[in-house]
CSV table of C-alpha atoms in Angstrom, one decimal:
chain,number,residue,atom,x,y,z
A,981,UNK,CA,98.0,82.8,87.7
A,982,UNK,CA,100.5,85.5,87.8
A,983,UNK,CA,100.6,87.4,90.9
A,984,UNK,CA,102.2,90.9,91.4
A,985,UNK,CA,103.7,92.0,95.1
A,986,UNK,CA,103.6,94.3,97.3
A,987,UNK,CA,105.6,94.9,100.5
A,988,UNK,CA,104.1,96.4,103.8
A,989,UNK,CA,106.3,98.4,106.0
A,990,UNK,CA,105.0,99.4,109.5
A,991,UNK,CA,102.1,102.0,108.1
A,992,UNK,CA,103.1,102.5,104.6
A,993,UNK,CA,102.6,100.0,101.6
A,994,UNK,CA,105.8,100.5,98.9
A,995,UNK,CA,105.6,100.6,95.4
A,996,UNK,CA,107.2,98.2,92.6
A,997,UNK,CA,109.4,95.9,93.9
A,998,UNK,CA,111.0,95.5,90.7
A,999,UNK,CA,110.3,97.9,88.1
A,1000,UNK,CA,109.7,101.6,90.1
A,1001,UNK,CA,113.1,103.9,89.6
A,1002,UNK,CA,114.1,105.8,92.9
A,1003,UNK,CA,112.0,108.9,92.2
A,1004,UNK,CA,108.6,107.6,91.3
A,1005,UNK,CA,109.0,105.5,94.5
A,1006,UNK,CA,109.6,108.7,96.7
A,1007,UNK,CA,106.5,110.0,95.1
A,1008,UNK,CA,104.8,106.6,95.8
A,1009,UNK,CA,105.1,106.6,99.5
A,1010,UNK,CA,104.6,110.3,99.8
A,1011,UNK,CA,101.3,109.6,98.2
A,1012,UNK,CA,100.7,107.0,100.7
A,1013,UNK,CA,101.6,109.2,103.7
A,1014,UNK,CA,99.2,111.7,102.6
A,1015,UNK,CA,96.5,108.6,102.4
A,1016,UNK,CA,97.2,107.4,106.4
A,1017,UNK,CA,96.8,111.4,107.5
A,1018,UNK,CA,93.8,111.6,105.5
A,1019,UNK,CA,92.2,108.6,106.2
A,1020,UNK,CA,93.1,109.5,109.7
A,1021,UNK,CA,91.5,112.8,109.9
A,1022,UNK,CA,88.2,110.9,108.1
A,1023,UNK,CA,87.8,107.7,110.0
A,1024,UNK,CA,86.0,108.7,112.6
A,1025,UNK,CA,83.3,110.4,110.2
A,1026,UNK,CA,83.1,107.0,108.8
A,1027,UNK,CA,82.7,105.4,112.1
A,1028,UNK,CA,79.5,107.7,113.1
A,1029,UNK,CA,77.9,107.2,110.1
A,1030,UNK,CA,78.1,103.4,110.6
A,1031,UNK,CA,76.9,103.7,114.2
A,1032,UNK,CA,74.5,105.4,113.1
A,1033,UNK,CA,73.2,103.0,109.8
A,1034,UNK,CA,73.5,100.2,112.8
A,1035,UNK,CA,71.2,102.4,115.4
A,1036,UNK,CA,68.4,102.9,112.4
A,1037,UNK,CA,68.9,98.6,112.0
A,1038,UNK,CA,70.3,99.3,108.7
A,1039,UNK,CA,73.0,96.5,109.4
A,1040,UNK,CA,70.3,94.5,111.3
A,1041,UNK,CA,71.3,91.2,111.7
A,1042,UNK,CA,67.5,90.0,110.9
A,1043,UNK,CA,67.8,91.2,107.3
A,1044,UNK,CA,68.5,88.7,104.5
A,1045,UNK,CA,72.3,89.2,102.5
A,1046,UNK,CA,72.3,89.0,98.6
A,1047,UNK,CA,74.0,85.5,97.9
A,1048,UNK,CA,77.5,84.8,97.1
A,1049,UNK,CA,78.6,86.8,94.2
A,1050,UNK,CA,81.8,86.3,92.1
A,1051,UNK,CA,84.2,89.5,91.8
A,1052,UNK,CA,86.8,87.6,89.6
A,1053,UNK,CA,88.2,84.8,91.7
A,1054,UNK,CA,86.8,85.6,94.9
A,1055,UNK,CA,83.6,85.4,96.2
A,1056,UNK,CA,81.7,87.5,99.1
A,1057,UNK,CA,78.3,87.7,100.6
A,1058,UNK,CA,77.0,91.5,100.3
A,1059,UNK,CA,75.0,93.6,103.0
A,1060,UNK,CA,74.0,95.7,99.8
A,1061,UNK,CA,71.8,98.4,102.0
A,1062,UNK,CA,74.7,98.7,104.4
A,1063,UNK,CA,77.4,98.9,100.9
A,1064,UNK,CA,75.1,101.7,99.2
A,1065,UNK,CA,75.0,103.6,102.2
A,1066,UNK,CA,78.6,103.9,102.4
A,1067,UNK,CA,78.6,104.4,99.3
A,1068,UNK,CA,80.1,108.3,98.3
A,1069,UNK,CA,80.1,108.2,101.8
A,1070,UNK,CA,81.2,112.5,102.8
A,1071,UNK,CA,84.4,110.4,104.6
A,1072,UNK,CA,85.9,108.6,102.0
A,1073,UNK,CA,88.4,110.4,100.4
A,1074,UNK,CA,87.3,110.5,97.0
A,1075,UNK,CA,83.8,111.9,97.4
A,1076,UNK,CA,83.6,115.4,96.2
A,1077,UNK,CA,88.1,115.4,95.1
A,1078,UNK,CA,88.3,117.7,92.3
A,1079,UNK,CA,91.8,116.5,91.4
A,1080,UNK,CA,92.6,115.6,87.9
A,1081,UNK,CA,92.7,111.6,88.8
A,1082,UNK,CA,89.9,111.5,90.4
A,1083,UNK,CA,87.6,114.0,87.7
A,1084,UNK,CA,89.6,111.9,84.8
A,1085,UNK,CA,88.6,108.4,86.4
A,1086,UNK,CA,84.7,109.2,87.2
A,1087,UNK,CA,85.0,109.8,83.3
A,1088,UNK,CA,86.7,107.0,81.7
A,1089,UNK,CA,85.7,104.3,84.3
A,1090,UNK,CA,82.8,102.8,82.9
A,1091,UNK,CA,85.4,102.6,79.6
A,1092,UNK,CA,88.6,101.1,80.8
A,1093,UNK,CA,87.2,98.5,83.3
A,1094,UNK,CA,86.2,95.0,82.1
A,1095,UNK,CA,82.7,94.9,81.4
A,1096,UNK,CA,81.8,91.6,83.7
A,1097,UNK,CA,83.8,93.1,86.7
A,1098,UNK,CA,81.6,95.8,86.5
A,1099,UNK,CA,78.6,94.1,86.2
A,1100,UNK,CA,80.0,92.2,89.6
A,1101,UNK,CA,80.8,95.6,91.5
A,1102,UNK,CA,77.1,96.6,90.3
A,1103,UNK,CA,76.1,93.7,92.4
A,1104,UNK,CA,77.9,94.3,94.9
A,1105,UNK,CA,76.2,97.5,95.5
A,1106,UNK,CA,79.5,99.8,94.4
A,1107,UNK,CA,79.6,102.5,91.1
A,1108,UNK,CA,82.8,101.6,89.3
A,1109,UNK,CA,83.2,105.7,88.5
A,1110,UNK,CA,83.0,106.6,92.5
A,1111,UNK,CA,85.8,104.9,94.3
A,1112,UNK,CA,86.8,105.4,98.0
A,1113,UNK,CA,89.9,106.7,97.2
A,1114,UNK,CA,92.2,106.2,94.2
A,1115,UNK,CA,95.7,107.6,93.4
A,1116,UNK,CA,97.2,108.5,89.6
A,1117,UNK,CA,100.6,108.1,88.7
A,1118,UNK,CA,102.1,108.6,85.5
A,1119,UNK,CA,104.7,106.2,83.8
A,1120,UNK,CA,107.4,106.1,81.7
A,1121,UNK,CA,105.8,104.9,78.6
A,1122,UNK,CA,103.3,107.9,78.8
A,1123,UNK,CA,100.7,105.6,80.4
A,1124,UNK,CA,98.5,106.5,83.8
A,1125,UNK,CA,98.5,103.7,86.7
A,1126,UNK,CA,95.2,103.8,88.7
A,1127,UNK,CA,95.2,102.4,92.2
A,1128,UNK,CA,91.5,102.4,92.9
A,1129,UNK,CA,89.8,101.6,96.1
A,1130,UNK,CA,86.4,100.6,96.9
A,1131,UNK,CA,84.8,99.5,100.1
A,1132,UNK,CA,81.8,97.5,101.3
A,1133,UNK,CA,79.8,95.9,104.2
A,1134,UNK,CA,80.0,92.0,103.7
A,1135,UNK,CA,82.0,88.8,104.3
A,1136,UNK,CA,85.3,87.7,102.2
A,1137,UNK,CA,84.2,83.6,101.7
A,1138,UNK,CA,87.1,82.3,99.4
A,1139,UNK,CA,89.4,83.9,97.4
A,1140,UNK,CA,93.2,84.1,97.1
A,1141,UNK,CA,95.0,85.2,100.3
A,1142,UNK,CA,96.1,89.0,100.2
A,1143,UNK,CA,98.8,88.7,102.0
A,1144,UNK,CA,101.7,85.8,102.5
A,1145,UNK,CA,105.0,85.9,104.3
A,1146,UNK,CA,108.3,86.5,102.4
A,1147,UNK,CA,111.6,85.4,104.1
A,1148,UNK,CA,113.6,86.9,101.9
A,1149,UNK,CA,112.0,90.1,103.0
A,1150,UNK,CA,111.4,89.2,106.7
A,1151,UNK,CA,107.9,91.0,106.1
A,1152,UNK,CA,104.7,90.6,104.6
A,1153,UNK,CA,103.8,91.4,101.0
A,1154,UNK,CA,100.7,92.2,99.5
A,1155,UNK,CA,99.6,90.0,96.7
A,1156,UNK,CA,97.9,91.1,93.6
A,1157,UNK,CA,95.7,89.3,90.8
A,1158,UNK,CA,97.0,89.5,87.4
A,1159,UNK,CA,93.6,89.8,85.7
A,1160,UNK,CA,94.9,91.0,82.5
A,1161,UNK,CA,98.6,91.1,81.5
A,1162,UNK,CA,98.0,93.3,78.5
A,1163,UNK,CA,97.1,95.3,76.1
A,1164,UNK,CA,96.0,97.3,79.7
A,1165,UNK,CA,97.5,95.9,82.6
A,1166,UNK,CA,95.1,95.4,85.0
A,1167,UNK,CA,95.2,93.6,89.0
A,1168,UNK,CA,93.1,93.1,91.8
A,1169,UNK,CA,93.3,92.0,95.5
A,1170,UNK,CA,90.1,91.8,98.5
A,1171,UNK,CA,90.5,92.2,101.4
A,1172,UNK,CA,89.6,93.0,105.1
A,1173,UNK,CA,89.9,96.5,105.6
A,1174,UNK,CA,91.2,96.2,109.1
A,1175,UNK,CA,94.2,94.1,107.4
A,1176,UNK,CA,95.4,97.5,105.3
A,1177,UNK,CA,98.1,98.8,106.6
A,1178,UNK,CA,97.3,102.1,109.0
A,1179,UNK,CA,93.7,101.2,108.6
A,1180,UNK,CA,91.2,102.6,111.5
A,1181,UNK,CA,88.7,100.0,112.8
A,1182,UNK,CA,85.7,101.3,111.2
A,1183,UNK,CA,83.0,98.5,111.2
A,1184,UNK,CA,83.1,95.9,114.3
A,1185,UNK,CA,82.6,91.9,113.4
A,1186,UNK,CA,78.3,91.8,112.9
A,1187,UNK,CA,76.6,89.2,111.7
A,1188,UNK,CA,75.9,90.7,108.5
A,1189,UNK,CA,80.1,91.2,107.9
A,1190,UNK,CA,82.8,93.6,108.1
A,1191,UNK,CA,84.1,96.4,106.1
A,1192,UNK,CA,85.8,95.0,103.1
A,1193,UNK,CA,88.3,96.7,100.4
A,1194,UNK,CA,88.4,95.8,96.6
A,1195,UNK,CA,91.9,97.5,95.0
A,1196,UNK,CA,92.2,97.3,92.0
A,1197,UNK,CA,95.2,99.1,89.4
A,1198,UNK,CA,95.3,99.2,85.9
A,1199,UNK,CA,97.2,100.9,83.2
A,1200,UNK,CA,95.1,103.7,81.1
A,1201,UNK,CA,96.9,105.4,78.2
């Protein structure tokens, strides 16, 4: 499988290696400044609300997780009561953005997403059209690029490894699924969300998993 690749550096994750011109990379890591300041200023939010969920034994270790579901090729165990209550969550930064991505994405999501993925984020406990955060960046061919996030209480069991070392680059690179090439490009990676790059802890190791992140981008016209 074709993979696409991301590099990581320090608290910012760069776009294209290949294929973004000078200017729409400026905008790219401005975009993802703006993300590590607002995640910043929301993370703690986040954190009470989870302490909380945990103090009412919402993340009790007692209660039975769903079993291992498929979300393309990897596969996690869900704590779907501890998921849907973090789910539109007042600290992630989508919940409640009025900006033109996010309004345009609640609308066209349930349209431009594979229809068994979102059967498998269904199960998972997650609405495809109410993402954590997601950014919107126009391209040259008159096409939008999603980037959208989604998180969730669970454990990562198998899957393709996010992240692998490039010597060429002396640094880590993020590694995304090529789900569909074409006619709407469309990728995917899973992964701890205390492996993102500028990430808060949010969740701490419990029995019943760990705060995970599903990104996924894709090409809309």
């Amino acid at each position: 499988m074709t993979t696409v690749e991301w590099i990581s550096s320090g608290r910012i994750t760069c776009a294209w290696l290949c294929c973004m011109t000078a200017f729409s990379l400026t905008c790219w890591i401005t975009t993802e400044q703006r993300w590590t300041r607002r995640s910043i200023l929301r993370s703690q939010e986040l954190m009470v609300g989870l302490q909380l969920l945990k103090s009412r034994n919402h993340l009790s270790a007692m209660r039975p997780r769903r079993p291992t579901i498929p979300l393309a090729d990897w596969r996690i165990a869900s704590d779907l009561e501890g998921s849907r209550a973090i789910q539109r969550h007042s600290a992630m930064p989508a919940t409640g953005c009025t900006c033109a991505g996010c309004q345009r994405w609640s609308q066209i999501a349930q349209h431009v997403l594979p229809t068994d993925l979102q059967g498998q984020l269904a199960r998972l406990g997650i609405q495809p059209e109410y993402p954590a955060d997601l950014y919107a960046m126009g391209r040259g061919d008159g096409s939008v690029e999603y980037r959208v996030i989604y998180q969730l209480v669970g454990r990562l069991l198998s899957g393709p490894a996010a992240w692998r070392e490039d010597a060429a680059l002396a640094a880590k690179v993020l590694t995304y699924q090529v789900l569909r090439p074409a006619p709407q490009y469309f990728a995917a990676v899973v992964l701890p969300h205390r492996e993102v790059p500028g990430a808060v802890p949010m969740l701490g190791e419990e029995d019943v998993g760990e705060l995970l992140q599903i990104e996924l981008r894709i090409h809309v016209p």
